Amino acid sequence: MNANIQLALWIAHPVLELVLAGIMFWRRLHRTFPIFFAYIVFQVLNFLVLFPIYRSGSNTAYFYAYWISAAISLAIGFKVIHEIFLDVVRPYPNLKDLGNLLFKWAAVVMFLVAMVVTAASQPGSHALITQAVIIVQRCVRFMQCGLILFLLCFSVHLGVSRRQHSFGIALGFGAFASVELVGLALFSGGFIPPPTLNLINTTAYSLSILTWIGYASLKVASREASAKLLMSERWDQGLSELRYPVAGDSLIPMFESMVDRAFSRTPREPERGEMEDKQRVHKMSVPDKITASFSARALPRNVVR
Protein backbone atom coordinates (compact mmCIF):
# COMPACT_ATOMS: atom_id res chain seq x y z
CA MET A 1 0.00 0.00 0.00
CA ASN A 2 2.83 2.40 0.79
CA ALA A 3 4.45 1.65 -2.58
CA ASN A 4 1.21 2.48 -4.43
CA ILE A 5 0.75 5.72 -2.52
CA GLN A 6 4.37 6.65 -3.10
CA LEU A 7 4.02 5.95 -6.84
CA ALA A 8 0.88 8.12 -6.99
CA LEU A 9 2.64 10.95 -5.19
CA TRP A 10 5.65 10.63 -7.49
CA ILE A 11 3.42 10.96 -10.56
CA ALA A 12 1.59 13.90 -8.95
CA HIS A 13 4.84 15.85 -8.55
CA PRO A 14 5.36 16.77 -12.25
CA VAL A 15 1.67 17.61 -12.61
CA LEU A 16 1.83 20.07 -9.71
CA GLU A 17 5.16 21.43 -10.94
CA LEU A 18 3.70 22.08 -14.40
CA VAL A 19 0.88 24.02 -12.74
CA LEU A 20 3.45 25.99 -10.72
CA ALA A 21 5.55 26.71 -13.81
CA GLY A 22 2.45 27.91 -15.67
CA ILE A 23 1.46 30.28 -12.84
CA MET A 24 5.01 31.65 -12.61
CA PHE A 25 5.12 32.23 -16.35
CA TRP A 26 1.68 33.87 -16.32
CA ARG A 27 2.66 36.24 -13.50
CA ARG A 28 6.12 36.76 -15.02
CA LEU A 29 7.81 35.44 -11.91
CA HIS A 30 10.21 33.50 -14.10
CA ARG A 31 11.98 36.81 -14.68
CA THR A 32 12.25 37.59 -10.99
CA PHE A 33 13.28 34.05 -9.98
CA PRO A 34 14.86 32.50 -13.09
CA ILE A 35 16.89 29.91 -11.17
CA PHE A 36 13.88 28.69 -9.19
CA PHE A 37 11.91 28.48 -12.44
CA ALA A 38 14.75 26.45 -13.96
CA TYR A 39 14.67 24.19 -10.89
CA ILE A 40 10.97 23.46 -11.39
CA VAL A 41 11.42 22.78 -15.11
CA PHE A 42 14.34 20.48 -14.38
CA GLN A 43 12.23 18.47 -11.93
CA VAL A 44 9.64 17.88 -14.65
CA LEU A 45 12.28 16.81 -17.16
CA ASN A 46 13.89 14.65 -14.50
CA PHE A 47 10.63 12.75 -14.03
CA LEU A 48 10.26 12.25 -17.78
CA VAL A 49 13.71 10.60 -17.81
CA LEU A 50 13.63 8.63 -14.56
CA PHE A 51 10.11 7.22 -14.68
CA PRO A 52 10.54 5.26 -17.96
CA ILE A 53 13.87 3.89 -16.72
CA TYR A 54 12.20 2.86 -13.46
CA ARG A 55 9.39 1.10 -15.30
CA SER A 56 11.85 -0.70 -17.57
CA GLY A 57 13.35 -2.52 -14.58
CA SER A 58 17.01 -1.67 -15.33
CA ASN A 59 18.44 -1.19 -11.85
CA THR A 60 21.92 -0.14 -12.97
CA ALA A 61 20.67 2.48 -15.41
CA TYR A 62 18.18 3.80 -12.86
CA PHE A 63 20.90 3.97 -10.18
CA TYR A 64 23.23 6.16 -12.24
CA ALA A 65 20.41 8.26 -13.69
CA TYR A 66 18.94 8.89 -10.24
CA TRP A 67 22.15 9.93 -8.50
CA ILE A 68 23.41 12.07 -11.38
CA SER A 69 20.07 13.89 -11.54
CA ALA A 70 20.15 14.26 -7.74
CA ALA A 71 23.56 15.95 -7.95
CA ILE A 72 22.31 18.37 -10.63
CA SER A 73 19.18 19.09 -8.62
CA LEU A 74 21.23 19.89 -5.52
CA ALA A 75 23.46 22.25 -7.49
CA ILE A 76 20.42 24.14 -8.80
CA GLY A 77 18.85 24.08 -5.33
CA PHE A 78 21.98 25.70 -3.89
CA LYS A 79 21.72 28.46 -6.48
CA VAL A 80 18.05 28.93 -5.54
CA ILE A 81 19.12 29.65 -1.95
CA HIS A 82 21.54 32.24 -3.30
CA GLU A 83 18.82 33.77 -5.46
CA ILE A 84 16.40 34.09 -2.54
CA PHE A 85 19.07 35.68 -0.36
CA LEU A 86 19.91 38.24 -3.04
CA ASP A 87 16.23 39.10 -3.44
CA VAL A 88 15.88 39.64 0.31
CA VAL A 89 18.92 41.94 0.64
CA ARG A 90 18.38 43.72 -2.68
CA PRO A 91 17.97 47.19 -1.06
CA TYR A 92 21.33 46.77 0.71
CA PRO A 93 24.14 46.47 -1.88
CA ASN A 94 26.93 45.96 0.67
CA LEU A 95 25.08 43.13 2.42
CA LYS A 96 24.48 41.69 -1.03
CA ASP A 97 28.20 41.68 -1.81
CA LEU A 98 28.95 40.08 1.55
CA GLY A 99 26.35 37.40 0.83
CA ASN A 100 27.94 36.64 -2.54
CA LEU A 101 31.30 36.14 -0.85
CA LEU A 102 29.82 33.89 1.85
CA PHE A 103 27.98 31.71 -0.67
CA LYS A 104 31.11 31.24 -2.75
CA TRP A 105 33.05 30.04 0.28
CA ALA A 106 30.14 27.83 1.35
CA ALA A 107 30.18 26.14 -2.06
CA VAL A 108 33.95 25.57 -1.79
CA VAL A 109 33.62 24.12 1.72
CA MET A 110 30.80 21.78 0.68
CA PHE A 111 32.83 20.55 -2.29
CA LEU A 112 35.91 19.94 -0.13
CA VAL A 113 33.89 18.09 2.54
CA ALA A 114 32.27 15.90 -0.10
CA MET A 115 35.65 15.12 -1.66
CA VAL A 116 37.26 14.25 1.70
CA VAL A 117 34.40 12.00 2.83
CA THR A 118 34.26 10.33 -0.56
CA ALA A 119 38.01 9.67 -0.56
CA ALA A 120 37.76 8.16 2.94
CA SER A 121 34.90 5.82 1.94
CA GLN A 122 35.33 2.28 0.67
CA PRO A 123 36.42 1.88 -2.96
CA GLY A 124 33.78 1.27 -5.59
CA SER A 125 31.93 3.46 -8.06
CA HIS A 126 28.59 3.04 -6.30
CA ALA A 127 29.96 4.11 -2.92
CA LEU A 128 31.82 7.11 -4.37
CA ILE A 129 28.76 8.51 -6.13
CA THR A 130 26.30 7.97 -3.29
CA GLN A 131 28.63 9.25 -0.55
CA ALA A 132 29.45 12.47 -2.40
CA VAL A 133 25.83 13.24 -3.28
CA ILE A 134 24.51 12.41 0.19
CA ILE A 135 27.07 14.66 1.92
CA VAL A 136 26.30 17.57 -0.41
CA GLN A 137 22.58 16.90 -0.02
CA ARG A 138 22.73 17.19 3.75
CA CYS A 139 24.78 20.38 3.52
CA VAL A 140 22.23 21.95 1.17
CA ARG A 141 19.35 20.84 3.41
CA PHE A 142 21.00 22.48 6.43
CA MET A 143 21.44 25.69 4.44
CA GLN A 144 17.77 25.62 3.42
CA CYS A 145 16.74 25.24 7.05
CA GLY A 146 19.10 28.04 7.99
CA LEU A 147 17.64 30.28 5.29
CA ILE A 148 14.07 30.01 6.57
CA LEU A 149 15.28 30.56 10.15
CA PHE A 150 17.19 33.62 8.96
CA LEU A 151 14.07 35.04 7.33
CA LEU A 152 11.91 34.28 10.35
CA CYS A 153 14.36 36.05 12.68
CA PHE A 154 15.41 39.01 10.52
CA SER A 155 12.39 39.58 8.27
CA VAL A 156 11.32 42.53 10.43
CA HIS A 157 14.75 44.14 10.24
CA LEU A 158 15.00 43.60 6.46
CA GLY A 159 11.44 44.70 5.71
CA VAL A 160 10.52 41.28 4.24
CA SER A 161 6.81 40.58 4.29
CA ARG A 162 5.49 37.08 5.03
CA ARG A 163 3.50 37.37 1.81
CA GLN A 164 6.52 37.94 -0.43
CA HIS A 165 7.33 35.31 -3.03
CA SER A 166 10.90 34.91 -1.80
CA PHE A 167 9.61 34.10 1.68
CA GLY A 168 7.22 31.49 0.26
CA ILE A 169 9.96 29.79 -1.76
CA ALA A 170 12.22 29.68 1.30
CA LEU A 171 9.33 28.36 3.41
CA GLY A 172 8.72 25.47 1.00
CA PHE A 173 12.38 24.50 0.85
CA GLY A 174 12.89 24.92 4.59
CA ALA A 175 9.86 22.81 5.53
CA PHE A 176 10.86 20.00 3.16
CA ALA A 177 14.49 20.09 4.34
CA SER A 178 13.42 19.94 7.99
CA VAL A 179 11.15 16.94 7.41
CA GLU A 180 13.83 15.15 5.41
CA LEU A 181 16.53 15.69 8.03
CA VAL A 182 14.23 14.52 10.83
CA GLY A 183 13.27 11.47 8.76
CA LEU A 184 16.92 10.64 8.14
CA ALA A 185 17.62 10.88 11.88
CA LEU A 186 14.72 8.51 12.65
CA PHE A 187 15.84 6.13 9.93
CA SER A 188 19.43 6.13 11.20
CA GLY A 189 18.16 5.31 14.70
CA GLY A 190 16.11 2.39 13.36
CA PHE A 191 12.75 3.91 14.27
CA ILE A 192 11.25 3.86 10.75
CA PRO A 193 11.83 1.57 7.74
CA PRO A 194 12.95 2.84 4.30
CA PRO A 195 9.45 2.72 2.68
CA THR A 196 8.09 4.95 5.44
CA LEU A 197 10.97 7.38 4.99
CA ASN A 198 10.32 7.58 1.24
CA LEU A 199 6.62 8.12 1.86
CA ILE A 200 7.34 10.95 4.33
CA ASN A 201 9.74 12.65 1.90
CA THR A 202 7.39 12.46 -1.11
CA THR A 203 4.48 13.77 0.97
CA ALA A 204 6.57 16.65 2.34
CA TYR A 205 7.74 17.60 -1.15
CA SER A 206 4.15 17.57 -2.42
CA LEU A 207 3.17 19.97 0.37
CA SER A 208 6.12 22.19 -0.56
CA ILE A 209 4.94 22.38 -4.17
CA LEU A 210 1.44 23.30 -2.96
CA THR A 211 3.01 26.04 -0.80
CA TRP A 212 4.85 27.43 -3.84
CA ILE A 213 1.67 27.35 -5.91
CA GLY A 214 -0.18 29.28 -3.18
CA TYR A 215 2.51 31.96 -2.95
CA ALA A 216 2.85 32.23 -6.74
CA SER A 217 -0.89 32.87 -6.97
CA LEU A 218 -0.66 35.82 -4.58
CA LYS A 219 -0.08 39.36 -5.71
CA VAL A 220 3.36 40.83 -5.29
CA ALA A 221 3.68 42.13 -1.74
CA SER A 222 5.69 45.26 -1.10
CA ARG A 223 8.30 45.53 1.58
CA GLU A 224 7.12 46.48 5.02
CA ALA A 225 8.05 49.89 6.36
CA SER A 226 9.37 49.58 9.90
CA ALA A 227 11.51 51.60 12.24
CA LYS A 228 13.67 48.51 12.75
CA LEU A 229 14.94 48.87 9.19
CA LEU A 230 17.41 51.41 10.57
CA MET A 231 19.44 48.51 11.97
CA SER A 232 19.86 46.99 8.49
CA GLU A 233 20.73 50.40 7.10
CA ARG A 234 23.42 50.79 9.77
CA TRP A 235 24.82 47.36 8.87
CA ASP A 236 24.94 48.31 5.23
CA GLN A 237 26.53 51.68 6.03
CA GLY A 238 29.09 50.02 8.28
CA LEU A 239 30.09 47.57 5.55
CA SER A 240 30.32 50.46 3.10
CA GLU A 241 32.70 52.33 5.41
CA LEU A 242 34.85 49.21 5.77
CA ARG A 243 35.03 48.69 2.02
CA TYR A 244 35.44 52.35 1.06
CA PRO A 245 37.07 54.22 3.97
CA VAL A 246 36.76 58.00 3.86
CA ALA A 247 40.08 59.75 3.33
CA GLY A 248 41.19 61.95 6.22
CA ASP A 249 42.30 65.57 6.10
CA SER A 250 45.91 64.75 6.94
CA LEU A 251 48.57 66.10 4.58
CA ILE A 252 50.90 63.14 5.14
CA PRO A 253 49.34 60.84 2.47
CA MET A 254 49.50 63.69 -0.07
CA PHE A 255 53.16 64.34 0.62
CA GLU A 256 53.94 60.63 0.45
CA SER A 257 52.29 60.32 -2.97
CA MET A 258 54.15 63.42 -4.20
CA VAL A 259 57.50 61.98 -3.04
CA ASP A 260 56.74 58.63 -4.70
CA ARG A 261 55.96 60.31 -8.00
CA ALA A 262 59.06 62.48 -7.71
CA PHE A 263 61.29 59.41 -7.42
CA SER A 264 59.44 57.33 -10.00
CA ARG A 265 59.08 59.92 -12.80
CA THR A 266 61.66 61.54 -15.01
CA PRO A 267 61.79 65.36 -15.32
CA ARG A 268 60.39 65.20 -18.86
CA GLU A 269 57.20 63.34 -17.84
CA PRO A 270 53.99 65.37 -17.28
CA GLU A 271 53.35 66.53 -13.73
CA ARG A 272 49.56 66.77 -13.84
CA GLY A 273 49.03 64.66 -10.70
CA GLU A 274 51.69 66.61 -8.87
CA MET A 275 50.09 69.93 -9.75
CA GLU A 276 46.72 68.66 -8.50
CA ASP A 277 48.29 67.67 -5.17
CA LYS A 278 49.91 71.09 -4.89
CA GLN A 279 46.60 72.81 -5.45
CA ARG A 280 44.88 70.64 -2.81
CA VAL A 281 47.68 71.30 -0.29
CA HIS A 282 47.46 74.99 -1.06
CA LYS A 283 43.69 75.08 -0.47
CA MET A 284 43.98 73.17 2.81
CA SER A 285 46.91 75.23 4.20
CA VAL A 286 46.24 78.81 2.96
CA PRO A 287 43.28 80.77 4.44
CA ASP A 288 40.38 81.80 2.24
CA LYS A 289 41.33 85.51 2.24
CA ILE A 290 44.84 84.79 1.05
CA THR A 291 43.67 82.42 -1.66
CA ALA A 292 41.33 85.11 -2.90
CA SER A 293 44.24 87.46 -3.64
CA PHE A 294 47.01 84.98 -4.47
CA SER A 295 46.41 82.12 -6.85
CA ALA A 296 48.30 78.82 -6.72
CA ARG A 297 50.26 79.72 -9.83
CA ALA A 298 51.67 82.87 -8.17
CA LEU A 299 53.47 80.87 -5.48
CA PRO A 300 57.11 79.86 -6.03
CA ARG A 301 57.65 76.25 -7.01
CA ASN A 302 59.95 75.48 -4.10
CA VAL A 303 57.35 76.60 -1.49
CA VAL A 304 55.28 73.44 -1.91
CA ARG A 305 58.23 71.17 -2.52
GROMACS .gro file of C-alpha atoms in nm:
model
  305
    1MET     CA    1   0.000   0.000   0.000
    2ASN     CA    2   0.283   0.240   0.079
    3ALA     CA    3   0.445   0.165  -0.258
    4ASN     CA    4   0.121   0.248  -0.443
    5ILE     CA    5   0.075   0.572  -0.252
    6GLN     CA    6   0.437   0.665  -0.310
    7LEU     CA    7   0.402   0.595  -0.684
    8ALA     CA    8   0.088   0.812  -0.699
    9LEU     CA    9   0.264   1.095  -0.519
   10TRP     CA   10   0.565   1.063  -0.749
   11ILE     CA   11   0.342   1.096  -1.056
   12ALA     CA   12   0.159   1.390  -0.895
   13HIS     CA   13   0.484   1.585  -0.855
   14PRO     CA   14   0.536   1.677  -1.225
   15VAL     CA   15   0.167   1.761  -1.261
   16LEU     CA   16   0.183   2.007  -0.971
   17GLU     CA   17   0.516   2.143  -1.094
   18LEU     CA   18   0.370   2.208  -1.440
   19VAL     CA   19   0.088   2.402  -1.274
   20LEU     CA   20   0.345   2.599  -1.072
   21ALA     CA   21   0.555   2.671  -1.381
   22GLY     CA   22   0.245   2.791  -1.567
   23ILE     CA   23   0.146   3.028  -1.284
   24MET     CA   24   0.501   3.165  -1.261
   25PHE     CA   25   0.512   3.223  -1.635
   26TRP     CA   26   0.168   3.387  -1.632
   27ARG     CA   27   0.266   3.624  -1.350
   28ARG     CA   28   0.612   3.676  -1.502
   29LEU     CA   29   0.781   3.544  -1.191
   30HIS     CA   30   1.021   3.350  -1.410
   31ARG     CA   31   1.198   3.681  -1.468
   32THR     CA   32   1.225   3.759  -1.099
   33PHE     CA   33   1.328   3.405  -0.998
   34PRO     CA   34   1.486   3.250  -1.309
   35ILE     CA   35   1.689   2.991  -1.117
   36PHE     CA   36   1.388   2.869  -0.919
   37PHE     CA   37   1.191   2.848  -1.244
   38ALA     CA   38   1.475   2.645  -1.396
   39TYR     CA   39   1.467   2.419  -1.089
   40ILE     CA   40   1.097   2.346  -1.139
   41VAL     CA   41   1.142   2.278  -1.511
   42PHE     CA   42   1.434   2.048  -1.438
   43GLN     CA   43   1.223   1.847  -1.193
   44VAL     CA   44   0.964   1.788  -1.465
   45LEU     CA   45   1.228   1.681  -1.716
   46ASN     CA   46   1.389   1.465  -1.450
   47PHE     CA   47   1.063   1.275  -1.403
   48LEU     CA   48   1.026   1.225  -1.778
   49VAL     CA   49   1.371   1.060  -1.781
   50LEU     CA   50   1.363   0.863  -1.456
   51PHE     CA   51   1.011   0.722  -1.468
   52PRO     CA   52   1.054   0.526  -1.796
   53ILE     CA   53   1.387   0.389  -1.672
   54TYR     CA   54   1.220   0.286  -1.346
   55ARG     CA   55   0.939   0.110  -1.530
   56SER     CA   56   1.185  -0.070  -1.757
   57GLY     CA   57   1.335  -0.252  -1.458
   58SER     CA   58   1.701  -0.167  -1.533
   59ASN     CA   59   1.844  -0.119  -1.185
   60THR     CA   60   2.192  -0.014  -1.297
   61ALA     CA   61   2.067   0.248  -1.541
   62TYR     CA   62   1.818   0.380  -1.286
   63PHE     CA   63   2.090   0.397  -1.018
   64TYR     CA   64   2.323   0.616  -1.224
   65ALA     CA   65   2.041   0.826  -1.369
   66TYR     CA   66   1.894   0.889  -1.024
   67TRP     CA   67   2.215   0.993  -0.850
   68ILE     CA   68   2.341   1.207  -1.138
   69SER     CA   69   2.007   1.389  -1.154
   70ALA     CA   70   2.015   1.426  -0.774
   71ALA     CA   71   2.356   1.595  -0.795
   72ILE     CA   72   2.231   1.837  -1.063
   73SER     CA   73   1.918   1.909  -0.862
   74LEU     CA   74   2.123   1.989  -0.552
   75ALA     CA   75   2.346   2.225  -0.749
   76ILE     CA   76   2.042   2.414  -0.880
   77GLY     CA   77   1.885   2.408  -0.533
   78PHE     CA   78   2.198   2.570  -0.389
   79LYS     CA   79   2.172   2.846  -0.648
   80VAL     CA   80   1.805   2.893  -0.554
   81ILE     CA   81   1.912   2.965  -0.195
   82HIS     CA   82   2.154   3.224  -0.330
   83GLU     CA   83   1.882   3.377  -0.546
   84ILE     CA   84   1.640   3.409  -0.254
   85PHE     CA   85   1.907   3.568  -0.036
   86LEU     CA   86   1.991   3.824  -0.304
   87ASP     CA   87   1.623   3.910  -0.344
   88VAL     CA   88   1.588   3.964   0.031
   89VAL     CA   89   1.892   4.194   0.064
   90ARG     CA   90   1.838   4.372  -0.268
   91PRO     CA   91   1.797   4.719  -0.106
   92TYR     CA   92   2.133   4.677   0.071
   93PRO     CA   93   2.414   4.647  -0.188
   94ASN     CA   94   2.693   4.596   0.067
   95LEU     CA   95   2.508   4.313   0.242
   96LYS     CA   96   2.448   4.169  -0.103
   97ASP     CA   97   2.820   4.168  -0.181
   98LEU     CA   98   2.895   4.008   0.155
   99GLY     CA   99   2.635   3.740   0.083
  100ASN     CA  100   2.794   3.664  -0.254
  101LEU     CA  101   3.130   3.614  -0.085
  102LEU     CA  102   2.982   3.389   0.185
  103PHE     CA  103   2.798   3.171  -0.067
  104LYS     CA  104   3.111   3.124  -0.275
  105TRP     CA  105   3.305   3.004   0.028
  106ALA     CA  106   3.014   2.783   0.135
  107ALA     CA  107   3.018   2.614  -0.206
  108VAL     CA  108   3.395   2.557  -0.179
  109VAL     CA  109   3.362   2.412   0.172
  110MET     CA  110   3.080   2.178   0.068
  111PHE     CA  111   3.283   2.055  -0.229
  112LEU     CA  112   3.591   1.994  -0.013
  113VAL     CA  113   3.389   1.809   0.254
  114ALA     CA  114   3.227   1.590  -0.010
  115MET     CA  115   3.565   1.512  -0.166
  116VAL     CA  116   3.726   1.425   0.170
  117VAL     CA  117   3.440   1.200   0.283
  118THR     CA  118   3.426   1.033  -0.056
  119ALA     CA  119   3.801   0.967  -0.056
  120ALA     CA  120   3.776   0.816   0.294
  121SER     CA  121   3.490   0.582   0.194
  122GLN     CA  122   3.533   0.228   0.067
  123PRO     CA  123   3.642   0.188  -0.296
  124GLY     CA  124   3.378   0.127  -0.559
  125SER     CA  125   3.193   0.346  -0.806
  126HIS     CA  126   2.859   0.304  -0.630
  127ALA     CA  127   2.996   0.411  -0.292
  128LEU     CA  128   3.182   0.711  -0.437
  129ILE     CA  129   2.876   0.851  -0.613
  130THR     CA  130   2.630   0.797  -0.329
  131GLN     CA  131   2.863   0.925  -0.055
  132ALA     CA  132   2.945   1.247  -0.240
  133VAL     CA  133   2.583   1.324  -0.328
  134ILE     CA  134   2.451   1.241   0.019
  135ILE     CA  135   2.707   1.466   0.192
  136VAL     CA  136   2.630   1.757  -0.041
  137GLN     CA  137   2.258   1.690  -0.002
  138ARG     CA  138   2.273   1.719   0.375
  139CYS     CA  139   2.478   2.038   0.352
  140VAL     CA  140   2.223   2.195   0.117
  141ARG     CA  141   1.935   2.084   0.341
  142PHE     CA  142   2.100   2.248   0.643
  143MET     CA  143   2.144   2.569   0.444
  144GLN     CA  144   1.777   2.562   0.342
  145CYS     CA  145   1.674   2.524   0.705
  146GLY     CA  146   1.910   2.804   0.799
  147LEU     CA  147   1.764   3.028   0.529
  148ILE     CA  148   1.407   3.001   0.657
  149LEU     CA  149   1.528   3.056   1.015
  150PHE     CA  150   1.719   3.362   0.896
  151LEU     CA  151   1.407   3.504   0.733
  152LEU     CA  152   1.191   3.428   1.035
  153CYS     CA  153   1.436   3.605   1.268
  154PHE     CA  154   1.541   3.901   1.052
  155SER     CA  155   1.239   3.958   0.827
  156VAL     CA  156   1.132   4.253   1.043
  157HIS     CA  157   1.475   4.414   1.024
  158LEU     CA  158   1.500   4.360   0.646
  159GLY     CA  159   1.144   4.470   0.571
  160VAL     CA  160   1.052   4.128   0.424
  161SER     CA  161   0.681   4.058   0.429
  162ARG     CA  162   0.549   3.708   0.503
  163ARG     CA  163   0.350   3.737   0.181
  164GLN     CA  164   0.652   3.794  -0.043
  165HIS     CA  165   0.733   3.531  -0.303
  166SER     CA  166   1.090   3.491  -0.180
  167PHE     CA  167   0.961   3.410   0.168
  168GLY     CA  168   0.722   3.149   0.026
  169ILE     CA  169   0.996   2.979  -0.176
  170ALA     CA  170   1.222   2.968   0.130
  171LEU     CA  171   0.933   2.836   0.341
  172GLY     CA  172   0.872   2.547   0.100
  173PHE     CA  173   1.238   2.450   0.085
  174GLY     CA  174   1.289   2.492   0.459
  175ALA     CA  175   0.986   2.281   0.553
  176PHE     CA  176   1.086   2.000   0.316
  177ALA     CA  177   1.449   2.009   0.434
  178SER     CA  178   1.342   1.994   0.799
  179VAL     CA  179   1.115   1.694   0.741
  180GLU     CA  180   1.383   1.515   0.541
  181LEU     CA  181   1.653   1.569   0.803
  182VAL     CA  182   1.423   1.452   1.083
  183GLY     CA  183   1.327   1.147   0.876
  184LEU     CA  184   1.692   1.064   0.814
  185ALA     CA  185   1.762   1.088   1.188
  186LEU     CA  186   1.472   0.851   1.265
  187PHE     CA  187   1.584   0.613   0.993
  188SER     CA  188   1.943   0.613   1.120
  189GLY     CA  189   1.816   0.531   1.470
  190GLY     CA  190   1.611   0.239   1.336
  191PHE     CA  191   1.275   0.391   1.427
  192ILE     CA  192   1.125   0.386   1.075
  193PRO     CA  193   1.183   0.157   0.774
  194PRO     CA  194   1.295   0.284   0.430
  195PRO     CA  195   0.945   0.272   0.268
  196THR     CA  196   0.809   0.495   0.544
  197LEU     CA  197   1.097   0.738   0.499
  198ASN     CA  198   1.032   0.758   0.124
  199LEU     CA  199   0.662   0.812   0.186
  200ILE     CA  200   0.734   1.095   0.433
  201ASN     CA  201   0.974   1.265   0.190
  202THR     CA  202   0.739   1.246  -0.111
  203THR     CA  203   0.448   1.377   0.097
  204ALA     CA  204   0.657   1.665   0.234
  205TYR     CA  205   0.774   1.760  -0.115
  206SER     CA  206   0.415   1.757  -0.242
  207LEU     CA  207   0.317   1.997   0.037
  208SER     CA  208   0.612   2.219  -0.056
  209ILE     CA  209   0.494   2.238  -0.417
  210LEU     CA  210   0.144   2.330  -0.296
  211THR     CA  211   0.301   2.604  -0.080
  212TRP     CA  212   0.485   2.743  -0.384
  213ILE     CA  213   0.167   2.735  -0.591
  214GLY     CA  214  -0.018   2.928  -0.318
  215TYR     CA  215   0.251   3.196  -0.295
  216ALA     CA  216   0.285   3.223  -0.674
  217SER     CA  217  -0.089   3.287  -0.697
  218LEU     CA  218  -0.066   3.582  -0.458
  219LYS     CA  219  -0.008   3.936  -0.571
  220VAL     CA  220   0.336   4.083  -0.529
  221ALA     CA  221   0.368   4.213  -0.174
  222SER     CA  222   0.569   4.526  -0.110
  223ARG     CA  223   0.830   4.553   0.158
  224GLU     CA  224   0.712   4.648   0.502
  225ALA     CA  225   0.805   4.989   0.636
  226SER     CA  226   0.937   4.958   0.990
  227ALA     CA  227   1.151   5.160   1.224
  228LYS     CA  228   1.367   4.851   1.275
  229LEU     CA  229   1.494   4.887   0.919
  230LEU     CA  230   1.741   5.141   1.057
  231MET     CA  231   1.944   4.851   1.197
  232SER     CA  232   1.986   4.699   0.849
  233GLU     CA  233   2.073   5.040   0.710
  234ARG     CA  234   2.342   5.079   0.977
  235TRP     CA  235   2.482   4.736   0.887
  236ASP     CA  236   2.494   4.831   0.523
  237GLN     CA  237   2.653   5.168   0.603
  238GLY     CA  238   2.909   5.002   0.828
  239LEU     CA  239   3.009   4.757   0.555
  240SER     CA  240   3.032   5.046   0.310
  241GLU     CA  241   3.270   5.233   0.541
  242LEU     CA  242   3.485   4.921   0.577
  243ARG     CA  243   3.503   4.869   0.202
  244TYR     CA  244   3.544   5.235   0.106
  245PRO     CA  245   3.707   5.422   0.397
  246VAL     CA  246   3.676   5.800   0.386
  247ALA     CA  247   4.008   5.975   0.333
  248GLY     CA  248   4.119   6.195   0.622
  249ASP     CA  249   4.230   6.557   0.610
  250SER     CA  250   4.591   6.475   0.694
  251LEU     CA  251   4.857   6.610   0.458
  252ILE     CA  252   5.090   6.314   0.514
  253PRO     CA  253   4.934   6.084   0.247
  254MET     CA  254   4.950   6.369  -0.007
  255PHE     CA  255   5.316   6.434   0.062
  256GLU     CA  256   5.394   6.063   0.045
  257SER     CA  257   5.229   6.032  -0.297
  258MET     CA  258   5.415   6.342  -0.420
  259VAL     CA  259   5.750   6.198  -0.304
  260ASP     CA  260   5.674   5.863  -0.470
  261ARG     CA  261   5.596   6.031  -0.800
  262ALA     CA  262   5.906   6.248  -0.771
  263PHE     CA  263   6.129   5.941  -0.742
  264SER     CA  264   5.944   5.733  -1.000
  265ARG     CA  265   5.908   5.992  -1.280
  266THR     CA  266   6.166   6.154  -1.501
  267PRO     CA  267   6.179   6.536  -1.532
  268ARG     CA  268   6.039   6.520  -1.886
  269GLU     CA  269   5.720   6.334  -1.784
  270PRO     CA  270   5.399   6.537  -1.728
  271GLU     CA  271   5.335   6.653  -1.373
  272ARG     CA  272   4.956   6.677  -1.384
  273GLY     CA  273   4.903   6.466  -1.070
  274GLU     CA  274   5.169   6.661  -0.887
  275MET     CA  275   5.009   6.993  -0.975
  276GLU     CA  276   4.672   6.866  -0.850
  277ASP     CA  277   4.829   6.767  -0.517
  278LYS     CA  278   4.991   7.109  -0.489
  279GLN     CA  279   4.660   7.281  -0.545
  280ARG     CA  280   4.488   7.064  -0.281
  281VAL     CA  281   4.768   7.130  -0.029
  282HIS     CA  282   4.746   7.499  -0.106
  283LYS     CA  283   4.369   7.508  -0.047
  284MET     CA  284   4.398   7.317   0.281
  285SER     CA  285   4.691   7.523   0.420
  286VAL     CA  286   4.624   7.881   0.296
  287PRO     CA  287   4.328   8.077   0.444
  288ASP     CA  288   4.038   8.180   0.224
  289LYS     CA  289   4.133   8.551   0.224
  290ILE     CA  290   4.484   8.479   0.105
  291THR     CA  291   4.367   8.242  -0.166
  292ALA     CA  292   4.133   8.511  -0.290
  293SER     CA  293   4.424   8.746  -0.364
  294PHE     CA  294   4.701   8.498  -0.447
  295SER     CA  295   4.641   8.212  -0.685
  296ALA     CA  296   4.830   7.882  -0.672
  297ARG     CA  297   5.026   7.972  -0.983
  298ALA     CA  298   5.167   8.287  -0.817
  299LEU     CA  299   5.347   8.087  -0.548
  300PRO     CA  300   5.711   7.986  -0.603
  301ARG     CA  301   5.765   7.625  -0.701
  302ASN     CA  302   5.995   7.548  -0.410
  303VAL     CA  303   5.735   7.660  -0.149
  304VAL     CA  304   5.528   7.344  -0.191
  305ARG     CA  305   5.823   7.117  -0.252
   0.00000   0.00000   0.00000
